[in-house]
GROMACS .gro file of C-alpha atoms in nm:
model
  270
    1UNK     CA    1   0.000   0.000   0.000
    2UNK     CA    2   0.117   0.351  -0.075
    3UNK     CA    3   0.171   0.582   0.220
    4UNK     CA    4  -0.022   0.914   0.241
    5UNK     CA    5   0.113   1.223   0.070
    6UNK     CA    6   0.417   1.368   0.245
    7UNK     CA    7   0.415   1.730   0.136
    8UNK     CA    8   0.589   1.854   0.450
    9UNK     CA    9   0.962   1.862   0.407
   10UNK     CA   10   1.190   1.651   0.621
   11UNK     CA   11   1.428   1.861   0.821
   12UNK     CA   12   1.486   1.660   1.137
   13UNK     CA   13   1.715   1.367   1.200
   14UNK     CA   14   2.008   1.529   1.028
   15UNK     CA   15   2.368   1.463   1.110
   16UNK     CA   16   2.520   1.807   1.086
   17UNK     CA   17   2.880   1.907   1.042
   18UNK     CA   18   3.013   2.259   0.996
   19UNK     CA   19   3.342   2.358   0.842
   20UNK     CA   20   3.344   2.736   0.830
   21UNK     CA   21   3.557   3.032   0.916
   22UNK     CA   22   3.352   3.189   1.195
   23UNK     CA   23   3.288   3.560   1.160
   24UNK     CA   24   3.485   3.585   0.838
   25UNK     CA   25   3.314   3.800   0.578
   26UNK     CA   26   3.614   3.896   0.367
   27UNK     CA   27   3.521   3.838   0.002
   28UNK     CA   28   3.856   3.673  -0.069
   29UNK     CA   29   3.818   3.395   0.193
   30UNK     CA   30   3.573   3.113   0.133
   31UNK     CA   31   3.327   3.000   0.398
   32UNK     CA   32   3.201   2.642   0.393
   33UNK     CA   33   2.917   2.459   0.564
   34UNK     CA   34   2.850   2.087   0.533
   35UNK     CA   35   2.573   1.859   0.655
   36UNK     CA   36   2.465   1.500   0.605
   37UNK     CA   37   2.100   1.396   0.620
   38UNK     CA   38   1.956   1.047   0.602
   39UNK     CA   39   1.591   0.988   0.505
   40UNK     CA   40   1.375   0.687   0.423
   41UNK     CA   41   1.253   0.643   0.064
   42UNK     CA   42   0.946   0.447   0.181
   43UNK     CA   43   0.626   0.575   0.020
   44UNK     CA   44   0.803   0.745  -0.270
   45UNK     CA   45   0.824   0.627  -0.632
   46UNK     CA   46   1.164   0.773  -0.722
   47UNK     CA   47   1.423   1.039  -0.646
   48UNK     CA   48   1.432   1.385  -0.806
   49UNK     CA   49   1.721   1.626  -0.749
   50UNK     CA   50   1.692   1.996  -0.836
   51UNK     CA   51   1.997   2.210  -0.771
   52UNK     CA   52   2.119   2.548  -0.894
   53UNK     CA   53   2.477   2.671  -0.908
   54UNK     CA   54   2.643   2.348  -0.802
   55UNK     CA   55   2.723   1.988  -0.879
   56UNK     CA   56   2.516   1.671  -0.837
   57UNK     CA   57   2.663   1.327  -0.773
   58UNK     CA   58   2.440   1.020  -0.728
   59UNK     CA   59   2.543   0.659  -0.672
   60UNK     CA   60   2.400   0.348  -0.503
   61UNK     CA   61   2.496   0.202  -0.168
   62UNK     CA   62   2.406  -0.107   0.034
   63UNK     CA   63   2.177   0.070   0.284
   64UNK     CA   64   1.796   0.106   0.278
   65UNK     CA   65   1.789   0.484   0.330
   66UNK     CA   66   1.883   0.779   0.111
   67UNK     CA   67   2.188   0.975   0.226
   68UNK     CA   68   2.222   1.339   0.118
   69UNK     CA   69   2.553   1.517   0.174
   70UNK     CA   70   2.524   1.894   0.128
   71UNK     CA   71   2.820   2.129   0.101
   72UNK     CA   72   2.752   2.503   0.073
   73UNK     CA   73   3.039   2.731  -0.024
   74UNK     CA   74   3.053   3.109  -0.047
   75UNK     CA   75   3.226   3.420   0.082
   76UNK     CA   76   2.966   3.554   0.327
   77UNK     CA   77   2.822   3.346   0.609
   78UNK     CA   78   2.485   3.520   0.584
   79UNK     CA   79   2.458   3.416   0.219
   80UNK     CA   80   2.513   3.051   0.314
   81UNK     CA   81   2.237   3.075   0.574
   82UNK     CA   82   1.991   3.211   0.315
   83UNK     CA   83   2.023   2.893   0.108
   84UNK     CA   84   1.882   2.563   0.227
   85UNK     CA   85   1.822   2.219   0.080
   86UNK     CA   86   1.475   2.074   0.137
   87UNK     CA   87   1.397   1.704   0.120
   88UNK     CA   88   1.039   1.582   0.082
   89UNK     CA   89   0.762   1.570  -0.177
   90UNK     CA   90   0.452   1.381  -0.279
   91UNK     CA   91   0.506   1.096  -0.525
   92UNK     CA   92   0.878   1.159  -0.573
   93UNK     CA   93   1.132   1.215  -0.298
   94UNK     CA   94   1.266   1.557  -0.398
   95UNK     CA   95   1.598   1.708  -0.296
   96UNK     CA   96   1.581   2.077  -0.386
   97UNK     CA   97   1.783   2.393  -0.333
   98UNK     CA   98   1.556   2.660  -0.184
   99UNK     CA   99   1.645   3.026  -0.125
  100UNK     CA  100   1.500   3.268   0.128
  101UNK     CA  101   1.459   3.605  -0.047
  102UNK     CA  102   1.702   3.698  -0.325
  103UNK     CA  103   1.922   3.417  -0.452
  104UNK     CA  104   2.289   3.481  -0.362
  105UNK     CA  105   2.443   3.350  -0.682
  106UNK     CA  106   2.799   3.323  -0.539
  107UNK     CA  107   2.678   3.041  -0.309
  108UNK     CA  108   2.767   2.702  -0.453
  109UNK     CA  109   2.572   2.398  -0.334
  110UNK     CA  110   2.729   2.058  -0.394
  111UNK     CA  111   2.501   1.755  -0.355
  112UNK     CA  112   2.639   1.404  -0.308
  113UNK     CA  113   2.360   1.148  -0.277
  114UNK     CA  114   2.358   0.774  -0.216
  115UNK     CA  115   2.047   0.568  -0.279
  116UNK     CA  116   1.940   0.205  -0.233
  117UNK     CA  117   2.035   0.019  -0.549
  118UNK     CA  118   1.672  -0.060  -0.641
  119UNK     CA  119   1.533   0.290  -0.573
  120UNK     CA  120   1.483   0.468  -0.908
  121UNK     CA  121   1.643   0.805  -0.982
  122UNK     CA  122   1.413   0.983  -1.229
  123UNK     CA  123   1.544   1.342  -1.255
  124UNK     CA  124   1.855   1.548  -1.184
  125UNK     CA  125   1.901   1.911  -1.291
  126UNK     CA  126   2.136   2.197  -1.208
  127UNK     CA  127   2.309   2.501  -1.353
  128UNK     CA  128   2.675   2.601  -1.340
  129UNK     CA  129   2.770   2.252  -1.235
  130UNK     CA  130   2.829   1.900  -1.354
  131UNK     CA  131   2.605   1.596  -1.302
  132UNK     CA  132   2.757   1.252  -1.234
  133UNK     CA  133   2.519   0.956  -1.195
  134UNK     CA  134   2.638   0.597  -1.166
  135UNK     CA  135   2.462   0.258  -1.152
  136UNK     CA  136   2.109   0.374  -1.066
  137UNK     CA  137   1.772   0.220  -1.149
  138UNK     CA  138   1.490   0.346  -1.370
  139UNK     CA  139   1.445   0.593  -1.655
  140UNK     CA  140   1.644   0.912  -1.601
  141UNK     CA  141   1.620   1.273  -1.720
  142UNK     CA  142   1.933   1.487  -1.669
  143UNK     CA  143   1.975   1.860  -1.737
  144UNK     CA  144   2.250   2.114  -1.677
  145UNK     CA  145   2.379   2.443  -1.812
  146UNK     CA  146   2.749   2.528  -1.803
  147UNK     CA  147   2.850   2.180  -1.697
  148UNK     CA  148   2.919   1.825  -1.809
  149UNK     CA  149   2.693   1.521  -1.776
  150UNK     CA  150   2.835   1.176  -1.703
  151UNK     CA  151   2.587   0.888  -1.676
  152UNK     CA  152   2.719   0.534  -1.640
  153UNK     CA  153   2.544   0.195  -1.612
  154UNK     CA  154   2.190   0.321  -1.557
  155UNK     CA  155   1.948   0.038  -1.629
  156UNK     CA  156   1.669   0.254  -1.777
  157UNK     CA  157   1.631   0.494  -2.068
  158UNK     CA  158   1.827   0.820  -2.043
  159UNK     CA  159   1.742   1.167  -2.172
  160UNK     CA  160   2.025   1.419  -2.125
  161UNK     CA  161   2.042   1.791  -2.208
  162UNK     CA  162   2.345   2.013  -2.148
  163UNK     CA  163   2.463   2.356  -2.252
  164UNK     CA  164   2.832   2.444  -2.272
  165UNK     CA  165   2.933   2.097  -2.163
  166UNK     CA  166   3.001   1.746  -2.282
  167UNK     CA  167   2.767   1.449  -2.235
  168UNK     CA  168   2.864   1.088  -2.175
  169UNK     CA  169   2.607   0.807  -2.137
  170UNK     CA  170   2.772   0.466  -2.135
  171UNK     CA  171   2.625   0.129  -2.041
  172UNK     CA  172   2.268   0.263  -2.016
  173UNK     CA  173   1.956   0.058  -2.087
  174UNK     CA  174   1.834   0.281  -2.367
  175UNK     CA  175   1.847   0.633  -2.506
  176UNK     CA  176   1.562   0.884  -2.538
  177UNK     CA  177   1.785   1.167  -2.659
  178UNK     CA  178   2.106   1.363  -2.598
  179UNK     CA  179   2.152   1.732  -2.671
  180UNK     CA  180   2.425   1.985  -2.597
  181UNK     CA  181   2.588   2.299  -2.732
  182UNK     CA  182   2.962   2.359  -2.732
  183UNK     CA  183   3.043   2.008  -2.618
  184UNK     CA  184   3.111   1.655  -2.733
  185UNK     CA  185   2.883   1.353  -2.697
  186UNK     CA  186   2.984   0.993  -2.621
  187UNK     CA  187   2.701   0.739  -2.589
  188UNK     CA  188   2.611   0.372  -2.607
  189UNK     CA  189   2.284   0.304  -2.788
  190UNK     CA  190   2.144  -0.032  -2.678
  191UNK     CA  191   1.784   0.059  -2.759
  192UNK     CA  192   1.552   0.340  -2.867
  193UNK     CA  193   1.175   0.342  -2.829
  194UNK     CA  194   1.083   0.638  -3.053
  195UNK     CA  195   1.255   0.886  -3.284
  196UNK     CA  196   1.575   0.980  -3.101
  197UNK     CA  197   1.829   1.259  -3.159
  198UNK     CA  198   2.194   1.280  -3.062
  199UNK     CA  199   2.269   1.644  -3.133
  200UNK     CA  200   2.540   1.900  -3.065
  201UNK     CA  201   2.695   2.210  -3.211
  202UNK     CA  202   3.069   2.270  -3.195
  203UNK     CA  203   3.141   1.916  -3.081
  204UNK     CA  204   3.211   1.560  -3.188
  205UNK     CA  205   2.975   1.263  -3.161
  206UNK     CA  206   3.096   0.914  -3.071
  207UNK     CA  207   2.810   0.663  -3.060
  208UNK     CA  208   2.840   0.286  -3.020
  209UNK     CA  209   2.530   0.107  -3.149
  210UNK     CA  210   2.404  -0.236  -3.043
  211UNK     CA  211   2.429  -0.502  -3.311
  212UNK     CA  212   2.059  -0.588  -3.279
  213UNK     CA  213   1.938  -0.226  -3.296
  214UNK     CA  214   1.646  -0.182  -3.538
  215UNK     CA  215   1.631   0.179  -3.660
  216UNK     CA  216   1.648   0.419  -3.951
  217UNK     CA  217   1.981   0.599  -3.923
  218UNK     CA  218   2.050   0.958  -4.027
  219UNK     CA  219   2.383   1.133  -3.962
  220UNK     CA  220   2.478   1.483  -4.070
  221UNK     CA  221   2.776   1.714  -4.009
  222UNK     CA  222   2.849   2.048  -4.168
  223UNK     CA  223   3.228   2.073  -4.168
  224UNK     CA  224   3.389   1.740  -4.075
  225UNK     CA  225   3.336   1.375  -4.172
  226UNK     CA  226   3.127   1.072  -4.073
  227UNK     CA  227   3.264   0.722  -4.008
  228UNK     CA  228   3.016   0.432  -4.025
  229UNK     CA  229   3.262   0.174  -4.152
  230UNK     CA  230   3.182  -0.070  -3.871
  231UNK     CA  231   2.806  -0.073  -3.929
  232UNK     CA  232   2.592  -0.285  -4.158
  233UNK     CA  233   2.347  -0.050  -4.331
  234UNK     CA  234   2.080  -0.146  -4.583
  235UNK     CA  235   1.966   0.096  -4.854
  236UNK     CA  236   2.250   0.326  -4.753
  237UNK     CA  237   2.339   0.666  -4.891
  238UNK     CA  238   2.686   0.765  -4.775
  239UNK     CA  239   2.889   1.079  -4.836
  240UNK     CA  240   3.157   1.256  -4.634
  241UNK     CA  241   2.907   1.473  -4.445
  242UNK     CA  242   2.580   1.277  -4.470
  243UNK     CA  243   2.473   0.917  -4.408
  244UNK     CA  244   2.134   0.751  -4.406
  245UNK     CA  245   2.034   0.387  -4.410
  246UNK     CA  246   1.854   0.107  -4.228
  247UNK     CA  247   1.985  -0.080  -3.924
  248UNK     CA  248   1.843  -0.429  -3.880
  249UNK     CA  249   1.473  -0.440  -3.958
  250UNK     CA  250   1.435  -0.063  -3.940
  251UNK     CA  251   1.218   0.125  -3.693
  252UNK     CA  252   1.226   0.466  -3.526
  253UNK     CA  253   1.472   0.720  -3.665
  254UNK     CA  254   1.804   0.764  -3.486
  255UNK     CA  255   1.960   1.098  -3.582
  256UNK     CA  256   2.318   1.209  -3.513
  257UNK     CA  257   2.371   1.576  -3.594
  258UNK     CA  258   2.653   1.823  -3.537
  259UNK     CA  259   2.751   2.153  -3.692
  260UNK     CA  260   3.126   2.161  -3.630
  261UNK     CA  261   3.260   1.818  -3.549
  262UNK     CA  262   3.315   1.468  -3.677
  263UNK     CA  263   3.074   1.179  -3.620
  264UNK     CA  264   3.188   0.825  -3.546
  265UNK     CA  265   2.918   0.556  -3.538
  266UNK     CA  266   3.054   0.216  -3.443
  267UNK     CA  267   2.930  -0.128  -3.341
  268UNK     CA  268   2.899  -0.168  -2.965
  269UNK     CA  269   3.171  -0.390  -2.826
  270UNK     CA  270   3.424  -0.329  -3.101
   0.00000   0.00000   0.00000
């Protein structure tokens, strides 16, 4: 049975540690506060993490609870105190940066989270920071601006969007799409379930495709070249900057597109 809605945020039961320079407000000296909070995922469907101006790291561990390590960094103690991280939600257990009043942009919030291996992670987003997610369960949506995305060995379908950063998604169950600007893309494509784009500008694309993938393939680059020498394509049209053809029995369209970069499409495992 599902537990009742838990809209109130969980703030108690925290293990708190502080590492700060007391009374120091000089703009050239960094102040730091850290805390660790442990909460139960019971009654929630999945984990969502929503940060701003900071990194996100998520990985599994052998415990039944969710552990959230929060590090806040800035140059004014009062700014650190105006930023908090709330944990709670309704259907999803949500870890979210919340600001009292005006957002002090110089405050960086780093989130390191450990989850039970079977508890799905469904969403992670931030700005001005990277996202690193390893070995989690369930379909995953990842977003960042001004940062890289690294997703490894997630057993569900992954959708990743970055700006001014590279994206890597290796060993994932499937791909719903990958997009970035000013960054490279490196992905494994075991499966797609609808039309799927791997798209960047000012970056290279390196995609390893499963041998049993059924899809219509389209690849296009403006200034560099495309290498599909390891693939078996039916009804193929191949030039230096454009490729289209059928993989396996055909199916949804898999598109690889870049403006200024080469594209390498290889067979997974080679």
